[in-house]
Tab-separated table of C-alpha atoms in Angstrom:
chain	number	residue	atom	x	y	z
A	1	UNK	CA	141.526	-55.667	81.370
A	2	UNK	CA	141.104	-58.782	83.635
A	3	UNK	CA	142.589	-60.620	80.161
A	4	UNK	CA	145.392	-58.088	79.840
A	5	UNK	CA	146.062	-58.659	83.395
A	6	UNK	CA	146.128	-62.526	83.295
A	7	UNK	CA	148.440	-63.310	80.182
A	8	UNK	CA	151.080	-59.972	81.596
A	9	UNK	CA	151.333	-62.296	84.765
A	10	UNK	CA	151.764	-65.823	82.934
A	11	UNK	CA	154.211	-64.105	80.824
A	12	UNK	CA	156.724	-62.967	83.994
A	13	UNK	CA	155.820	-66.790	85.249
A	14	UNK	CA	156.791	-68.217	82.327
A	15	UNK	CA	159.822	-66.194	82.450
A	16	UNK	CA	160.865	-66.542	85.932
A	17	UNK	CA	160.546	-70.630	85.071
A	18	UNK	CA	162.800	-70.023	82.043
A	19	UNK	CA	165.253	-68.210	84.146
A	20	UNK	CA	165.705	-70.737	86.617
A	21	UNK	CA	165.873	-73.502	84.195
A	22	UNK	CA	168.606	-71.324	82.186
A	23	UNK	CA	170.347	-71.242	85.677
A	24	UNK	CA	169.991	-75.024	86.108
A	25	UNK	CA	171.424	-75.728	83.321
A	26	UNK	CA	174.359	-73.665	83.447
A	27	UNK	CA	175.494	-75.308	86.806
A	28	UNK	CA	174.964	-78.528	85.391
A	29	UNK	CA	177.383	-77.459	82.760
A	30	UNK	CA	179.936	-76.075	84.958
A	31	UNK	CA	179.623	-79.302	87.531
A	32	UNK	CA	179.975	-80.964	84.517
A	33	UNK	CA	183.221	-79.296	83.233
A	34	UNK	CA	184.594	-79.605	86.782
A	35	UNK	CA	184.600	-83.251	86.394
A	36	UNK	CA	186.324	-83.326	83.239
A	37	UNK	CA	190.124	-83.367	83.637
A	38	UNK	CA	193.282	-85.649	84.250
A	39	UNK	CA	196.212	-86.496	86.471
A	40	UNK	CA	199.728	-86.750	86.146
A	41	UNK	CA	202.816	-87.087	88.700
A	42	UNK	CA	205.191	-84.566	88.832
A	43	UNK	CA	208.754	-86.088	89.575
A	44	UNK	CA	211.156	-84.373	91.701
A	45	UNK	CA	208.929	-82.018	92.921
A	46	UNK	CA	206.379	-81.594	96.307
A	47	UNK	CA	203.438	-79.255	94.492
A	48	UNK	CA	202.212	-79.098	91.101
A	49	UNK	CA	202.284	-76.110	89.179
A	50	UNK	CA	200.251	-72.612	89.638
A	51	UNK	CA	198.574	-72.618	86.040
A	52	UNK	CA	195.176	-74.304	87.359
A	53	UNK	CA	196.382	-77.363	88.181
A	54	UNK	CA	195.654	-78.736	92.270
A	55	UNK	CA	198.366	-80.961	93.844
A	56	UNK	CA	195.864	-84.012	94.656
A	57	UNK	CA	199.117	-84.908	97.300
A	58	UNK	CA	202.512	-84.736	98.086
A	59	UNK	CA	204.266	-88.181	97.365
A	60	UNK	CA	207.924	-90.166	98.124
A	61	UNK	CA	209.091	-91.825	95.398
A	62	UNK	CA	209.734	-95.699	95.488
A	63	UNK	CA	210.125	-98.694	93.443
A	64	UNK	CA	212.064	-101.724	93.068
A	65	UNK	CA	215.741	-102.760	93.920
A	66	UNK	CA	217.856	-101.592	91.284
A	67	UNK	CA	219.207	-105.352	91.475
A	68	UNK	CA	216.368	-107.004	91.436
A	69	UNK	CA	215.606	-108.953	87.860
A	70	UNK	CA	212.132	-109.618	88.934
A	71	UNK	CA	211.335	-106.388	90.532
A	72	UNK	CA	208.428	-104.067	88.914
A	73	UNK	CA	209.620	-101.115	86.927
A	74	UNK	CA	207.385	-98.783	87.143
A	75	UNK	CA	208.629	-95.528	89.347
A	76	UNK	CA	205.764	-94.907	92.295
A	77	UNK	CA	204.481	-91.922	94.219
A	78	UNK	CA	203.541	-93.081	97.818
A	79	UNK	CA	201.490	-91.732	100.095
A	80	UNK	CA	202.996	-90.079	102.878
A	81	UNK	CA	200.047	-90.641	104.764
A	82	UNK	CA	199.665	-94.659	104.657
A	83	UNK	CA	196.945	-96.746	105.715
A	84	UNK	CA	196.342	-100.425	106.147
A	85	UNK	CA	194.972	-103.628	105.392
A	86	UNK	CA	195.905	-106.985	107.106
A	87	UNK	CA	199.487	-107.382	108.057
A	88	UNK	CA	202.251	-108.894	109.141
A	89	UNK	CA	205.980	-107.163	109.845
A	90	UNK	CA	208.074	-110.085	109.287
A	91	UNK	CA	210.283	-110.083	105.953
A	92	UNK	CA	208.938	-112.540	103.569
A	93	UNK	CA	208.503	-113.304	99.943
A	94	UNK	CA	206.662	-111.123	97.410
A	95	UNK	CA	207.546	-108.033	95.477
A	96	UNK	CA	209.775	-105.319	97.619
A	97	UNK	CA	209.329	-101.430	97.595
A	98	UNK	CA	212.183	-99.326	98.351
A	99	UNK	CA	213.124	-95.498	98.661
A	100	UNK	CA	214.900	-93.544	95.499
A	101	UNK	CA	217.364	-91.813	94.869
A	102	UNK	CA	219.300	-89.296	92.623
A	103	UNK	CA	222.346	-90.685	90.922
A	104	UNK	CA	223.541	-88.734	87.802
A	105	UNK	CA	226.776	-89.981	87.875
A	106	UNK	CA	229.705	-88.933	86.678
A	107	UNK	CA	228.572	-85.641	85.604
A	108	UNK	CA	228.573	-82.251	87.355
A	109	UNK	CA	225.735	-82.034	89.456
A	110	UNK	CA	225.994	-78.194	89.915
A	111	UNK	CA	226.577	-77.214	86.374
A	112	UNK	CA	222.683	-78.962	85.819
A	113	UNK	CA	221.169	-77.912	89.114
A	114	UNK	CA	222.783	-75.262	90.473
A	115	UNK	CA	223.919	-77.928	93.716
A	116	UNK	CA	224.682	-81.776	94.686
A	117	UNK	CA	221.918	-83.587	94.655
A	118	UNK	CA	223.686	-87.159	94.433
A	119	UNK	CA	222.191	-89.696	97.039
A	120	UNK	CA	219.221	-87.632	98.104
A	121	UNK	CA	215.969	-89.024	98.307
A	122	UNK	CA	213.395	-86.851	95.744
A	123	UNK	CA	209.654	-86.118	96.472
A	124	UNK	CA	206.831	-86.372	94.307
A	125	UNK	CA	203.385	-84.656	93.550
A	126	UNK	CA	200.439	-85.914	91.786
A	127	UNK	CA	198.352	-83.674	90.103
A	128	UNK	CA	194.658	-82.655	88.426
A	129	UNK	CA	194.283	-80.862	85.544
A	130	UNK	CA	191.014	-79.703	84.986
A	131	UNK	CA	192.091	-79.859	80.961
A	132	UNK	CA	190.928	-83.361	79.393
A	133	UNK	CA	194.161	-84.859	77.839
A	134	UNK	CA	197.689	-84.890	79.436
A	135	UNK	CA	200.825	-85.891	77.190
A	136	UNK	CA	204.619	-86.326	77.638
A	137	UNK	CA	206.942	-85.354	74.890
A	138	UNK	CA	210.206	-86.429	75.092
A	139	UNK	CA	213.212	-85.086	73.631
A	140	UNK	CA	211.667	-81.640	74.213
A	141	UNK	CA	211.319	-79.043	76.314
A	142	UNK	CA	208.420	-76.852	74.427
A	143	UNK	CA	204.861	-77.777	74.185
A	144	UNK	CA	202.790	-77.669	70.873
A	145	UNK	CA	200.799	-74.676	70.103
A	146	UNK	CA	197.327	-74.214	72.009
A	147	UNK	CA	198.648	-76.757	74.889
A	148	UNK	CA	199.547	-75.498	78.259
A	149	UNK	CA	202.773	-76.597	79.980
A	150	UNK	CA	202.301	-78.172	83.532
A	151	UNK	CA	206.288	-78.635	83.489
A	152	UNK	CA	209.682	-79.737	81.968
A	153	UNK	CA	212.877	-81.323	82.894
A	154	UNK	CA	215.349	-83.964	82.206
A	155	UNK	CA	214.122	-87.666	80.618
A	156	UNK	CA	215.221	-89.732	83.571
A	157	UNK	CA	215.342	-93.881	83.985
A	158	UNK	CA	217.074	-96.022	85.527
A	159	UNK	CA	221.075	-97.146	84.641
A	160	UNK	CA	221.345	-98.956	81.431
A	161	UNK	CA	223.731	-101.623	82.964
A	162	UNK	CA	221.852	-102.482	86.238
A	163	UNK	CA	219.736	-105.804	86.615
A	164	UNK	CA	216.199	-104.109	87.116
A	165	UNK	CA	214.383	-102.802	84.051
A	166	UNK	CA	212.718	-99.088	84.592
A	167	UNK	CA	210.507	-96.588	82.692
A	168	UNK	CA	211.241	-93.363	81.231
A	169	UNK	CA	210.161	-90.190	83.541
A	170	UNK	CA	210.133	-86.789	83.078
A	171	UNK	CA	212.493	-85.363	86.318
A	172	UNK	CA	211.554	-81.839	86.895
A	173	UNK	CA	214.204	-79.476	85.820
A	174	UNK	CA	215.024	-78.187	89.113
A	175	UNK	CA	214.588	-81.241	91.340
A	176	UNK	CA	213.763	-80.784	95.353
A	177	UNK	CA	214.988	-83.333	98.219
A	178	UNK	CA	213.601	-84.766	100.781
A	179	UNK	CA	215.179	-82.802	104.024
A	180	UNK	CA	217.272	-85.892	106.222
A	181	UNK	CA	217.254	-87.745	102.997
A	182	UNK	CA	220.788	-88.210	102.256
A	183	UNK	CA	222.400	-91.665	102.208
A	184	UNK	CA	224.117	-93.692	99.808
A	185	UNK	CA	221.380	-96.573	100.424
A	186	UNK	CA	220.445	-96.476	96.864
A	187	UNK	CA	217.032	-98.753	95.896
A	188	UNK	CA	215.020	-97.015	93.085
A	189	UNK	CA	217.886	-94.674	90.886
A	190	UNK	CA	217.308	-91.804	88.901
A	191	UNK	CA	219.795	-91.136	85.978
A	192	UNK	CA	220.105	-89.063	82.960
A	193	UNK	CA	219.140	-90.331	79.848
A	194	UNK	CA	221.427	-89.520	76.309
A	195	UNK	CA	221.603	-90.131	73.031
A	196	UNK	CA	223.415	-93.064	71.406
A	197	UNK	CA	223.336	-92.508	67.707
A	198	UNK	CA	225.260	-95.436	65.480
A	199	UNK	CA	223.746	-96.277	62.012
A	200	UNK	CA	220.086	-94.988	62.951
A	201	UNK	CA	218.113	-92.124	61.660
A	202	UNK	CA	218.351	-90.732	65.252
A	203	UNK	CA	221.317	-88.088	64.253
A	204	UNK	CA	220.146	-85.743	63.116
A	205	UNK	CA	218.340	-84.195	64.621
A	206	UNK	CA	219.510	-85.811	68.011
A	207	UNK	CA	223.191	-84.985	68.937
A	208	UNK	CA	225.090	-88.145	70.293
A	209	UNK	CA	225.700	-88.292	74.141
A	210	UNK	CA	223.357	-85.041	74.542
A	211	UNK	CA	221.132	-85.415	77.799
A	212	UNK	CA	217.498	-85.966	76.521
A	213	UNK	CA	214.865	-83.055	77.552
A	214	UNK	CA	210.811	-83.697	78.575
A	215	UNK	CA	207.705	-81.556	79.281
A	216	UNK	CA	204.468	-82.141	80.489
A	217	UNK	CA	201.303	-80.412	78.415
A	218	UNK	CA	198.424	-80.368	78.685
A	219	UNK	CA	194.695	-79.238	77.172
């Protein structure tokens, strides 16, 4: 009986221990999972999407002179919230940051957004996915099957005949401003980007002059 007794308690031991290991483990695989993810900025916009993703923060958008030849061109998402190393406030040499803006020139603003957004300074949002792999696909506005779309809009860059090289974005396709932003002071431009076909295997399927479509995905 004594026997019985003995080996019916080292059984619920053994499988108390087993439960709490099985417990362990599965919030070591969750923390895990939590970790695993990716970031992205979101142009035009000051939050990131409602589908799981977190807005890590709310950005303004800067970059180089449009001017300047030797100017970066990469677009940036500052912090709004800026802190400091050593400084010094007078003007001098080195690479410049300054505000953007939206250009889109010669075009009808309100046929593409609804309202004038010329000269108005956009916002930016970077963002966390918890899903591993983040890709832009230009030219559309549809993800692939079994990815998740974090969001879509115009291909944007800078103006083909100004000094300062840019990159290709993806502008959100309903663009905010930055309240008090407006002013023709230029710096960092956003344009539309189109089409140009001539002897290349472009058209079809692209359409010559067409404004080029982007999304975000994700999974």
């Amino acid at each position: 009986m004594e026997l019985e007794t003995g080996q019916k308690r080292l059984h619920e031991t053994i499988t108390e221990q087993q439960t709490v290991i099985n417990e362990l483990q599965t919030t070591i695989t969750g923390s895990k999972l939590k970790e695993v993810g990716s970031v992205y900025t979101r142009w035009g916009k000051s939050s990131c999407p409602g589908n799981g993703t977190e807005t890590i923060y709310t950005g303004l958008v800067a970059g180089a002179h449009y001017t300047h030849t030797g100017g970066a061109a990469n677009y940036l998402c500052l912090t709004q919230q800026p802190s400091w190393n050593k400084y010094n406030d007078e003007e001098q040499a080195g690479g410049l940051v300054y505000g953007a803006e939206y250009e889109f020139d010669l075009r009808s603003r309100s046929y593409f957004f609804g309202r004038e957004i010329t000269n108005e300074d956009p916002p930016c949002a970077v963002c966390r996915t918890e899903r591993p792999t983040v890709i832009i696909i230009p030219g559309s506005r549809q993800c692939l099957d079994g990815w998740t779309m974090e969001y879509h809009g115009y291909l944007s860059s800078g103006y083909y005949g100004h000094a300062a090289a840019t990159e290709f974005v993806c502008l959100d396709v309903d663009p905010e401003i930055i309240s008090g932003g407006k002013s023709d002071n230029n710096g960092k431009l956003f344009y539309f980007t189109e089409v140009r076909c001539g002897s290349s295997s472009l058209c079809p399927p692209y359409v010559n002059g067409r404004e080029l479509s982007c999304v975000v995905c994700s999974k």
